[in-house]
mmCIF file with all atom_site columns, C-alpha atoms in Angstrom:
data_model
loop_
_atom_site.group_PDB
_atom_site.id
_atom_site.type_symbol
_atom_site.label_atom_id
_atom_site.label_alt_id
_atom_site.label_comp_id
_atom_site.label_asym_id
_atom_site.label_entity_id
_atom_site.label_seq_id
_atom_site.pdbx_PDB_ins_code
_atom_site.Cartn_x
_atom_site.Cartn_y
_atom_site.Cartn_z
_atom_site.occupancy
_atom_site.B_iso_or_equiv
_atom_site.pdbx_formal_charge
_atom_site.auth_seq_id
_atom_site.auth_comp_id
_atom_site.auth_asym_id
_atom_site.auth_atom_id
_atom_site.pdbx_PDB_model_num
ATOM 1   C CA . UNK A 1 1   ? 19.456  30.807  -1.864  1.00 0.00 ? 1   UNK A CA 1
ATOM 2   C CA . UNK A 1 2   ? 16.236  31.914  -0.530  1.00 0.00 ? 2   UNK A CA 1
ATOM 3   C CA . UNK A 1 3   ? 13.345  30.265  -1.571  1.00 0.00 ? 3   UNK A CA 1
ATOM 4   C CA . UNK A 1 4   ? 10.192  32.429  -2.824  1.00 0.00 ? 4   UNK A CA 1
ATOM 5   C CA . UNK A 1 5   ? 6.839   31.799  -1.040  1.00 0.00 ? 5   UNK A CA 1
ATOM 6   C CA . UNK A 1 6   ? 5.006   30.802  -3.982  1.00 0.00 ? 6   UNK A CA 1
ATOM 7   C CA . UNK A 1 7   ? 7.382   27.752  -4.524  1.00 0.00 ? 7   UNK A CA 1
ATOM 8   C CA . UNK A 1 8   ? 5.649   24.007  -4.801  1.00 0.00 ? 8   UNK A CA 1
ATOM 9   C CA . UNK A 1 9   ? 7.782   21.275  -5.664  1.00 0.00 ? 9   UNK A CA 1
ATOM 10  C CA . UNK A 1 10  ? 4.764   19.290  -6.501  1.00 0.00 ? 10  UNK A CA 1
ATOM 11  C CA . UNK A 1 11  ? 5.479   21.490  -9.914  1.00 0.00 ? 11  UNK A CA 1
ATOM 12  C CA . UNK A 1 12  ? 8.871   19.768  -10.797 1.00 0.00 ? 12  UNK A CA 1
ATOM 13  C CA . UNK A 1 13  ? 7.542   16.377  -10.882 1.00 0.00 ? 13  UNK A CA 1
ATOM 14  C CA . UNK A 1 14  ? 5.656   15.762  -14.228 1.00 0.00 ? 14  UNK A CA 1
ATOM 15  C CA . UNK A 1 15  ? 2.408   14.172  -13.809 1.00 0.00 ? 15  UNK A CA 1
ATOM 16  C CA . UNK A 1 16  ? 1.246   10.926  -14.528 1.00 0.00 ? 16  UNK A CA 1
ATOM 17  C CA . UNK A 1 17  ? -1.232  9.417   -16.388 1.00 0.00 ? 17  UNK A CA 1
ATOM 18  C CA . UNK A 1 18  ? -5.068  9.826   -14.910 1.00 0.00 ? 18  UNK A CA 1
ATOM 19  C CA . UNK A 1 19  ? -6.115  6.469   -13.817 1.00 0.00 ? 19  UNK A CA 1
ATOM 20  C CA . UNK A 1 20  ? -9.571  6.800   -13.541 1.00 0.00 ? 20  UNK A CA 1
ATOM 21  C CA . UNK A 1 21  ? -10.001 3.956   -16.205 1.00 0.00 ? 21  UNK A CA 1
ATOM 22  C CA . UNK A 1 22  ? -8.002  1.713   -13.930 1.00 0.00 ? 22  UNK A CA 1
ATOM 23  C CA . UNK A 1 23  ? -10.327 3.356   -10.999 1.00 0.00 ? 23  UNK A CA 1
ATOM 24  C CA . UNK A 1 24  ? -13.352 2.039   -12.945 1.00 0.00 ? 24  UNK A CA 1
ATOM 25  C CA . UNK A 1 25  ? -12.378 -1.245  -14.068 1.00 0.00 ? 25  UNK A CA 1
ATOM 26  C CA . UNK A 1 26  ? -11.296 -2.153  -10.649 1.00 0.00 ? 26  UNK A CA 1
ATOM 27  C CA . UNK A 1 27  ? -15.345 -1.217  -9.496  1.00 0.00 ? 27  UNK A CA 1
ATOM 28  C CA . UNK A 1 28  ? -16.279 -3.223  -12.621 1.00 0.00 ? 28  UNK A CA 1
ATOM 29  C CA . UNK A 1 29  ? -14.129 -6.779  -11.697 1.00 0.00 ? 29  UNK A CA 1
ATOM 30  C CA . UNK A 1 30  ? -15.665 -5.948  -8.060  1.00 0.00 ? 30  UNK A CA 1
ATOM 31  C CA . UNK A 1 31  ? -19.370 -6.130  -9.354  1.00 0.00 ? 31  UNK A CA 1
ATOM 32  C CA . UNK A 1 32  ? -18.196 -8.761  -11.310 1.00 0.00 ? 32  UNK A CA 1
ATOM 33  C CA . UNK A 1 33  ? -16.760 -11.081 -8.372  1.00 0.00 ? 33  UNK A CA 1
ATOM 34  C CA . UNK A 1 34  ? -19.801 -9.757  -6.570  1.00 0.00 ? 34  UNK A CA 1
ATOM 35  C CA . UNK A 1 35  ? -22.370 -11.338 -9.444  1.00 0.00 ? 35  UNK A CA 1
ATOM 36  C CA . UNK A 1 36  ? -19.936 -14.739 -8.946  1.00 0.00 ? 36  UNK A CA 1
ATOM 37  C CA . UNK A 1 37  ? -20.659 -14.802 -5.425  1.00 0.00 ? 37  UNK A CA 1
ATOM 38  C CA . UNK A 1 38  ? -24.758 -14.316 -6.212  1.00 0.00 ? 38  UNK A CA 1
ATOM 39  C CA . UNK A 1 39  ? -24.729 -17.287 -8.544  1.00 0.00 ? 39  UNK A CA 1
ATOM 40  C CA . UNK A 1 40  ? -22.474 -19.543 -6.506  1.00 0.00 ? 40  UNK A CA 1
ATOM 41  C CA . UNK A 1 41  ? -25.107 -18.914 -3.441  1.00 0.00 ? 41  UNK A CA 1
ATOM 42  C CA . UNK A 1 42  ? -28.043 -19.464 -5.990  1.00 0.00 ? 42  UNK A CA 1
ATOM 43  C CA . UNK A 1 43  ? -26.663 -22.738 -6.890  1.00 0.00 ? 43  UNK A CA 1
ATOM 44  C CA . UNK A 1 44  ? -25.530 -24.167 -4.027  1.00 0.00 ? 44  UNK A CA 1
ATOM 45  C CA . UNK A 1 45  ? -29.048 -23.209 -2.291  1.00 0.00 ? 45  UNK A CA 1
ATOM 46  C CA . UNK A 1 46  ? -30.434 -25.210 -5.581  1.00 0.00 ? 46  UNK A CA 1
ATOM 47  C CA . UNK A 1 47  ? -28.124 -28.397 -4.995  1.00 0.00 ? 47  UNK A CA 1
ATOM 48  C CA . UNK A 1 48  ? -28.997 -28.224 -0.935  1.00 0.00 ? 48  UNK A CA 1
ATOM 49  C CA . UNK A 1 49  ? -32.435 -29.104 -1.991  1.00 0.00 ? 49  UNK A CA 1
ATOM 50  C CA . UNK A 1 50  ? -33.957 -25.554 -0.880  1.00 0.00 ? 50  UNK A CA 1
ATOM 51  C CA . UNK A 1 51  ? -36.638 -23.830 -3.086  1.00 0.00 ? 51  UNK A CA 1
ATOM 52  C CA . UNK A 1 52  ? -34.639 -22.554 -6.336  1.00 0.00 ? 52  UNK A CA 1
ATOM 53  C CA . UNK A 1 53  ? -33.589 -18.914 -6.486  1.00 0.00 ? 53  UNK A CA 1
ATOM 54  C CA . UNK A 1 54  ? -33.732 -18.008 -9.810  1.00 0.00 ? 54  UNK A CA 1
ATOM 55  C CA . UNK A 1 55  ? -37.490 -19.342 -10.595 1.00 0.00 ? 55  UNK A CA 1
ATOM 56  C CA . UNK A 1 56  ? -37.370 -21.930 -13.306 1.00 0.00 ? 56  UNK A CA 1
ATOM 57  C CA . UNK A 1 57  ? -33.721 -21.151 -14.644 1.00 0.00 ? 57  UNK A CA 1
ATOM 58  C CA . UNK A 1 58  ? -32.230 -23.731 -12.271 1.00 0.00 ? 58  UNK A CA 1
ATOM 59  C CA . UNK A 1 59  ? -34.833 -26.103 -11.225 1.00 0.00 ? 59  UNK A CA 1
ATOM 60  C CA . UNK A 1 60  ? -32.467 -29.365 -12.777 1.00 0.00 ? 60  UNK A CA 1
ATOM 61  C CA . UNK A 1 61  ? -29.376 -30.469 -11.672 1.00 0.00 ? 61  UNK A CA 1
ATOM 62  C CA . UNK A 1 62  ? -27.007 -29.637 -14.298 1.00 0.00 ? 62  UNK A CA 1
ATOM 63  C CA . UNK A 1 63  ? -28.438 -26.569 -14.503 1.00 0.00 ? 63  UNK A CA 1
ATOM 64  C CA . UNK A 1 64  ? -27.723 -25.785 -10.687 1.00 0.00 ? 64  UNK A CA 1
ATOM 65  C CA . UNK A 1 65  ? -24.264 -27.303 -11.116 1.00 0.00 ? 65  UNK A CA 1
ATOM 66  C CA . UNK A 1 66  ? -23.647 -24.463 -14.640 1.00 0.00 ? 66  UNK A CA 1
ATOM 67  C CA . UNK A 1 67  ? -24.758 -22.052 -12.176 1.00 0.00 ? 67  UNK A CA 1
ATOM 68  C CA . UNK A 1 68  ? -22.136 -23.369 -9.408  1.00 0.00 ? 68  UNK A CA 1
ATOM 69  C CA . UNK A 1 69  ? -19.507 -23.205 -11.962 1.00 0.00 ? 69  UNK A CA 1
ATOM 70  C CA . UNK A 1 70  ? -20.329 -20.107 -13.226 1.00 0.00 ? 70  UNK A CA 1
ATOM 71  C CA . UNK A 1 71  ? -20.723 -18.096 -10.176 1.00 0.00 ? 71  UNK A CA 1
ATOM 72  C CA . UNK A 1 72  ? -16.793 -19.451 -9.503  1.00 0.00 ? 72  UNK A CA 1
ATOM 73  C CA . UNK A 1 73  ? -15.905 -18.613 -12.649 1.00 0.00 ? 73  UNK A CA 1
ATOM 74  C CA . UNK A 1 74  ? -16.693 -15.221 -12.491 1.00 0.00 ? 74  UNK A CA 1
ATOM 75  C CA . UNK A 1 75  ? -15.793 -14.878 -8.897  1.00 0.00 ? 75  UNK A CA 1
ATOM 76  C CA . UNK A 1 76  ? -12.419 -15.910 -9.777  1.00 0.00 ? 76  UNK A CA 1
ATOM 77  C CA . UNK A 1 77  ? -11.980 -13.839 -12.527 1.00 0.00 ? 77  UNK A CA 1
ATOM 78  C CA . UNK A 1 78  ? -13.159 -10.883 -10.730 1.00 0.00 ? 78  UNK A CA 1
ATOM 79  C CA . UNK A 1 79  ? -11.068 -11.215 -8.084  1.00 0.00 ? 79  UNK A CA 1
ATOM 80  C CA . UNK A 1 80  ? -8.467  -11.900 -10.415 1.00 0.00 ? 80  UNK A CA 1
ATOM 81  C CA . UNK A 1 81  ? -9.010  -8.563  -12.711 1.00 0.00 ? 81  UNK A CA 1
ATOM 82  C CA . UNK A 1 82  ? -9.154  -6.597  -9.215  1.00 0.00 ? 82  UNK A CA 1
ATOM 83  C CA . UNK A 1 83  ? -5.878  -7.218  -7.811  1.00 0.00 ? 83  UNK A CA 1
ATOM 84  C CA . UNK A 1 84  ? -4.166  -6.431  -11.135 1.00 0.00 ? 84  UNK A CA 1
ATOM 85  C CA . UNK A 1 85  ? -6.397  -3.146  -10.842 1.00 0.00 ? 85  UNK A CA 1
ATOM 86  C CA . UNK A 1 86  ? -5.492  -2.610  -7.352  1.00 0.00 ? 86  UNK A CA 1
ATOM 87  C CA . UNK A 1 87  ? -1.585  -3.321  -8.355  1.00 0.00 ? 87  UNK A CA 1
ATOM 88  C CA . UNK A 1 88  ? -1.600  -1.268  -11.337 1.00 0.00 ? 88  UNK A CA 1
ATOM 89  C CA . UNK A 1 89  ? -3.017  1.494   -9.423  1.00 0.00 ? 89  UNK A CA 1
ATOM 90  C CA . UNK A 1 90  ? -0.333  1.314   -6.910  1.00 0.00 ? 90  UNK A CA 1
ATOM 91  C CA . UNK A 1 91  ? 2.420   1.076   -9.358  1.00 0.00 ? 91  UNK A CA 1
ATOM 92  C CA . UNK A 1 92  ? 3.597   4.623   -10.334 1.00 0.00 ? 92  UNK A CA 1
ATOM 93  C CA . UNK A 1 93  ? 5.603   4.402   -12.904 1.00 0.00 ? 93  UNK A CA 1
ATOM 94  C CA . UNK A 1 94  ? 7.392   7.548   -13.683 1.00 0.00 ? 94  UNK A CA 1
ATOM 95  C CA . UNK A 1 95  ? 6.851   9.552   -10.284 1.00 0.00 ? 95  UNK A CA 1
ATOM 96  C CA . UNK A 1 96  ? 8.202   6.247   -8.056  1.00 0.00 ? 96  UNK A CA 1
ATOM 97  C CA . UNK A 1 97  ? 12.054  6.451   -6.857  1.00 0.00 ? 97  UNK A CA 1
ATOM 98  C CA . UNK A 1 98  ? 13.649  3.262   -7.877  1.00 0.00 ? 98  UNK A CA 1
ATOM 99  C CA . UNK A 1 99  ? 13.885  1.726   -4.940  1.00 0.00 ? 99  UNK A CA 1
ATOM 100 C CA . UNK A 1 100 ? 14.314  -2.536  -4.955  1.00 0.00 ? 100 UNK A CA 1
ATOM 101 C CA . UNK A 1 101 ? 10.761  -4.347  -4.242  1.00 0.00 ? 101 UNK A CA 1
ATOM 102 C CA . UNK A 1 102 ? 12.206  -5.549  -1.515  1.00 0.00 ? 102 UNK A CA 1
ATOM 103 C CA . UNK A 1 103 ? 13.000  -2.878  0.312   1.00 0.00 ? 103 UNK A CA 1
ATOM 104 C CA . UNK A 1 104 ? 9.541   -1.164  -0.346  1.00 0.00 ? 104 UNK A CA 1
ATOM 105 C CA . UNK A 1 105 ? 7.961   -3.977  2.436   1.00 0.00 ? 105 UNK A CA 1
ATOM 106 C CA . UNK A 1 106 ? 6.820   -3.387  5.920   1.00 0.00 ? 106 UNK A CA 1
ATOM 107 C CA . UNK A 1 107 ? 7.830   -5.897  7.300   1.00 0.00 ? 107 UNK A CA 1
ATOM 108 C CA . UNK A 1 108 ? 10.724  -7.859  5.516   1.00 0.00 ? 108 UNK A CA 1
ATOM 109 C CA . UNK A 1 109 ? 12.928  -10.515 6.875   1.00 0.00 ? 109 UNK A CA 1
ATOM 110 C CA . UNK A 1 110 ? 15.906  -9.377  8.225   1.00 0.00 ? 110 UNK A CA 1
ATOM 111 C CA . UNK A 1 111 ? 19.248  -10.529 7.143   1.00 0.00 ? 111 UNK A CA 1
#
């Protein structure tokens, strides 16, 4: 059977969902691991003994150690929200062949 020109088999697949929300929270956990980074340097700089970085907001010590903690916090739970971004991004459910994870590695152990 002869195939017409105007033929794209990108047309028999359905399409999936748009993920531009997961697109966008995946920027948003980034600023937000970004912000966790800012205040863990602000409060370690404070607990060093070097001039404070945020003015009077962390001129004590338990407020330099809230900002220590805080800046982890958030770092972690930016990174955190970013990989499950990243990994739901990659998942295509519907369009993917179903293929076992383990095959789907570069570089697997051989057996």
């Amino acid at each position: 059977m002869k195939h017409s020109a105007g033929f794209d088999a990108r047309r028999l697949r359905p399409r999936g969902p748009a993920s531009w929300r997961w697109r966008f929270l995946a920027a948003l956990a980034a600023l937000l691991a970004g912000l966790g980074v800012l205040l863990f340097l602000a409060g370690s700089a404070s607990l060093l003994g070097r001039p404070p970085a945020l003015g009077p907001l962390n001129d004590s010590l338990g407020a330099a150690i809230s900002l220590l903690l805080l800046g982890l916090f958030l770092l972690w739970g930016g990174v955190d929200a970013w990989r499950r971004c990243r990994r739901r991004l990659s998942r295509r459910t519907g369009n993917a062949l179903s293929l076992s994870p383990r095959l789907l590695k570069k570089r697997g152990r051989s057996r």
